[in-house]
């Protein structure tokens, strides 16, 4: 039972944060959910009528008059999910060995590497992505290097493809995979790996039977942290995907900024959030189980 | 003759460490020599204990045998086969780790069955063997528990079961009992000893507790600063330590260094500050040596001591009653303390002396061990 003084102190300590989140986070969120059920105004803005056709357009019912169901939204949604999942896989495959390697370094080098990993955050995201445009475009660094080496005779089309989008997303989200992975690998008790080896397990067996299961929390955390920003991302497809690779984030952006259909944009956003919410609940539940076991 | 014996010894040894040298680069700079030319043979079904103060290289020696440390010089052989370059998972040894190192994500049954699982033993056989092993260590019915649902002593047993299920030639135990409380420790000591006897596996056991080492082992190797001081049976360590370090490390006793003087019939050890101790007749004069006087060697001197006894003049400082034993702490002329714990009638005579009074102690001159001083070079 919490004592009176504890409660008061808690209120004092948590008050400002709760107030801030309430006003600037929950508030806008509520506005968006409400808007997603309103009718779009003819020239932007909203009409205050209950209007579920926004969701109908996405999920498959139409009023037959103004709003039409179009499977393209679901397709874009699925493509975004596919790209986000691929991105999770790419970052995981890159970061896992790297994190194992870093955790074996001396303390000084470990700090250094972690610092280097966070270094890109000092430079604006847009600037970093434009650097990738310079690298990937037909006359860019990648193509001229490959042609100079005689590996290809014509520039390959990379820029404005899904590949370019994946490269860009993996690039900006690598640290979000690396840091939680590294934290859990670093925490792994070395003597467990030794015990496994002592009992006759080959390095590969040790990896699958001990290292991997015990670093699962890091993998899960990294995956959620990479999947969520990947799913809603619109800057990377904008810059590296051109008009060809439309992701759900771009769609939302368009609805708010060019089409000026706020209710429909809100409905799309609510859909994205619903997916993320389900994911996070699943994640927390599995973590809770893990904790109960350990 | 000598070579013959050696060849036989060779064939019979389960594990052999030859001239092992291991150096570490200390993080704060400089080099630590953890093993400085260690040689050790483990004979079949033997219980060998590595005993020594903290940091003397016990864990390093174990890890060299299990393959987790590569030697800078020398070699390890197991059942005659050289182990240089053989990774830990291919060595026929298993280890009980100091912190147990149980897999937290696996049940007790899966922890114990781990060695069989990675070896691909069929499920049915694996299950029976896990069951048998758990029964042997008194944990049947605990298969489905997780390590964190066990007491310290139970975890200890699981670690043991996990290590013996593969039937290794050699079991390495790094201070397996140090985390247990005293009573449990005593019980586990006996159990370990019985288990070792039943299984017939060689145990190499690490401890820094001399009592544990003496009660459990067939032979004890005393390590000091990366070197083996003496490998011998516990009784030998106690009664005839080879070096001053062993004498100080094992058991109670007072040590006096000096030079042997006088005729062969009545040799005396004279220390630098002039104390004189009669030593066993026949000890050659001129020898530098250290005399080890154990408490049980000393008793109250009779009015007219016989020539077969040495006499020490001292002052009684304290008398400590320990139940079965009565200890008398005495101070010598040079300020050194010496403890007498006479058995039988001798104790009665001493307890009549008042604290602070002078006292005469006697010992049979052939009883205390004389450790010959070996030059640094030898
Ligand atoms: N990985 C390492 N790096 C540097 N020095 C080490 C390393 N491992 C051991 N040492 C050093 O080697 C020496 C012997 O260590 P070891 O662990 O073998 O001692 P120990 O006899 O097992 O001691 P304890 O009874 O405290 O466990 C110590 O001085 C230790 O500091
Ligand atoms: Mg140790």
GROMACS .gro file of C-alpha atoms in nm, chain B residues 47-191:
model
  145
  341UNK     CA    1   4.071  -3.668  -0.649
  342UNK     CA    2   4.326  -3.392  -0.691
  343UNK     CA    3   4.281  -3.053  -0.531
  344UNK     CA    4   4.445  -2.730  -0.638
  345UNK     CA    5   4.493  -2.523  -0.325
  346UNK     CA    6   4.637  -2.178  -0.298
  347UNK     CA    7   4.570  -1.817  -0.212
  348UNK     CA    8   4.360  -1.592  -0.432
  349UNK     CA    9   4.525  -1.506  -0.762
  350UNK     CA   10   4.778  -1.789  -0.756
  351UNK     CA   11   4.657  -1.931  -1.087
  352UNK     CA   12   4.414  -2.208  -0.989
  353UNK     CA   13   4.137  -2.100  -1.225
  354UNK     CA   14   4.388  -2.038  -1.503
  355UNK     CA   15   4.524  -2.392  -1.467
  356UNK     CA   16   4.171  -2.538  -1.482
  357UNK     CA   17   4.091  -2.327  -1.787
  358UNK     CA   18   4.407  -2.442  -1.954
  359UNK     CA   19   4.295  -2.802  -1.905
  360UNK     CA   20   3.940  -2.737  -2.027
  361UNK     CA   21   4.072  -2.540  -2.323
  362UNK     CA   22   3.947  -2.191  -2.247
  363UNK     CA   23   4.298  -2.055  -2.209
  364UNK     CA   24   4.571  -2.129  -2.456
  365UNK     CA   25   4.911  -2.183  -2.301
  366UNK     CA   26   5.209  -1.968  -2.395
  367UNK     CA   27   5.439  -2.264  -2.338
  368UNK     CA   28   5.408  -2.623  -2.228
  369UNK     CA   29   5.123  -2.856  -2.305
  370UNK     CA   30   4.818  -3.035  -2.171
  371UNK     CA   31   4.757  -3.401  -2.245
  372UNK     CA   32   4.436  -3.584  -2.172
  373UNK     CA   33   4.445  -3.963  -2.178
  374UNK     CA   34   4.778  -3.935  -2.353
  375UNK     CA   35   4.653  -3.717  -2.639
  376UNK     CA   36   4.804  -3.371  -2.676
  377UNK     CA   37   4.536  -3.102  -2.645
  378UNK     CA   38   4.717  -2.809  -2.801
  379UNK     CA   39   4.483  -2.654  -3.057
  380UNK     CA   40   4.187  -2.870  -2.953
  381UNK     CA   41   3.886  -2.643  -2.877
  382UNK     CA   42   3.697  -2.687  -2.549
  383UNK     CA   43   3.399  -2.861  -2.707
  384UNK     CA   44   3.621  -3.141  -2.837
  385UNK     CA   45   3.794  -3.210  -2.506
  386UNK     CA   46   3.675  -3.505  -2.298
  387UNK     CA   47   3.649  -3.294  -1.984
  388UNK     CA   48   3.357  -3.118  -1.821
  389UNK     CA   49   3.350  -2.831  -1.579
  390UNK     CA   50   3.143  -2.729  -1.280
  391UNK     CA   51   3.164  -2.352  -1.290
  392UNK     CA   52   3.204  -2.141  -0.981
  393UNK     CA   53   2.883  -1.946  -1.042
  394UNK     CA   54   2.721  -2.266  -1.177
  395UNK     CA   55   2.652  -2.102  -1.518
  396UNK     CA   56   2.316  -2.276  -1.553
  397UNK     CA   57   2.123  -2.180  -1.866
  398UNK     CA   58   1.848  -1.950  -1.737
  399UNK     CA   59   1.619  -2.014  -2.034
  400UNK     CA   60   1.622  -2.393  -1.997
  401UNK     CA   61   1.452  -2.614  -1.742
  402UNK     CA   62   1.652  -2.828  -1.503
  403UNK     CA   63   1.592  -3.130  -1.725
  404UNK     CA   64   1.714  -2.945  -2.035
  405UNK     CA   65   2.014  -2.809  -1.851
  406UNK     CA   66   2.115  -3.157  -1.742
  407UNK     CA   67   2.038  -3.304  -2.084
  408UNK     CA   68   2.225  -3.030  -2.271
  409UNK     CA   69   2.539  -3.233  -2.331
  410UNK     CA   70   2.333  -3.524  -2.465
  411UNK     CA   71   2.119  -3.296  -2.681
  412UNK     CA   72   2.412  -3.136  -2.858
  413UNK     CA   73   2.566  -3.480  -2.907
  414UNK     CA   74   2.242  -3.594  -3.073
  415UNK     CA   75   2.161  -3.873  -2.830
  416UNK     CA   76   1.818  -4.022  -2.913
  417UNK     CA   77   1.531  -3.877  -2.715
  418UNK     CA   78   1.438  -4.191  -2.522
  419UNK     CA   79   1.791  -4.265  -2.410
  420UNK     CA   80   1.846  -3.901  -2.329
  421UNK     CA   81   1.539  -3.891  -2.107
  422UNK     CA   82   1.635  -4.202  -1.913
  423UNK     CA   83   1.986  -4.074  -1.858
  424UNK     CA   84   1.864  -3.734  -1.744
  425UNK     CA   85   1.627  -3.908  -1.504
  426UNK     CA   86   1.902  -4.133  -1.370
  427UNK     CA   87   2.145  -3.848  -1.324
  428UNK     CA   88   1.892  -3.632  -1.145
  429UNK     CA   89   1.808  -3.923  -0.919
  430UNK     CA   90   2.172  -3.984  -0.844
  431UNK     CA   91   2.215  -3.629  -0.717
  432UNK     CA   92   1.882  -3.628  -0.534
  433UNK     CA   93   1.683  -3.398  -0.760
  434UNK     CA   94   1.437  -3.636  -0.923
  435UNK     CA   95   1.108  -3.467  -0.992
  436UNK     CA   96   1.272  -3.128  -1.051
  437UNK     CA   97   1.301  -3.169  -1.431
  438UNK     CA   98   1.057  -2.893  -1.513
  439UNK     CA   99   1.177  -2.629  -1.272
  440UNK     CA  100   1.379  -2.337  -1.396
  441UNK     CA  101   1.717  -2.261  -1.241
  442UNK     CA  102   1.581  -1.950  -1.069
  443UNK     CA  103   1.327  -2.163  -0.886
  444UNK     CA  104   1.602  -2.357  -0.708
  445UNK     CA  105   1.799  -2.295  -0.393
  446UNK     CA  106   2.174  -2.241  -0.412
  447UNK     CA  107   2.246  -2.596  -0.310
  448UNK     CA  108   2.005  -2.735  -0.566
  449UNK     CA  109   2.161  -2.524  -0.840
  450UNK     CA  110   2.495  -2.662  -0.736
  451UNK     CA  111   2.360  -3.014  -0.784
  452UNK     CA  112   2.217  -2.933  -1.126
  453UNK     CA  113   2.554  -2.795  -1.234
  454UNK     CA  114   2.712  -3.116  -1.112
  455UNK     CA  115   2.456  -3.336  -1.287
  456UNK     CA  116   2.499  -3.143  -1.610
  457UNK     CA  117   2.874  -3.194  -1.597
  458UNK     CA  118   2.878  -3.566  -1.518
  459UNK     CA  119   2.609  -3.680  -1.761
  460UNK     CA  120   2.857  -3.683  -2.050
  461UNK     CA  121   3.075  -3.924  -1.851
  462UNK     CA  122   3.393  -3.720  -1.894
  463UNK     CA  123   3.734  -3.863  -1.822
  464UNK     CA  124   3.801  -3.570  -1.600
  465UNK     CA  125   3.574  -3.339  -1.408
  466UNK     CA  126   3.700  -2.991  -1.327
  467UNK     CA  127   3.542  -2.809  -1.036
  468UNK     CA  128   3.624  -2.444  -0.970
  469UNK     CA  129   3.539  -2.361  -0.609
  470UNK     CA  130   3.201  -2.530  -0.648
  471UNK     CA  131   3.115  -2.502  -0.281
  472UNK     CA  132   3.226  -2.149  -0.208
  473UNK     CA  133   2.877  -2.000  -0.239
  474UNK     CA  134   2.715  -2.245   0.002
  475UNK     CA  135   2.670  -2.197   0.374
  476UNK     CA  136   2.882  -2.395   0.615
  477UNK     CA  137   2.650  -2.685   0.689
  478UNK     CA  138   2.551  -2.740   0.330
  479UNK     CA  139   2.914  -2.717   0.238
  480UNK     CA  140   3.009  -2.996   0.475
  481UNK     CA  141   2.730  -3.216   0.342
  482UNK     CA  142   2.824  -3.145  -0.019
  483UNK     CA  143   3.190  -3.222   0.050
  484UNK     CA  144   3.097  -3.571   0.159
  485UNK     CA  145   2.854  -3.614  -0.126
   0.00000   0.00000   0.00000
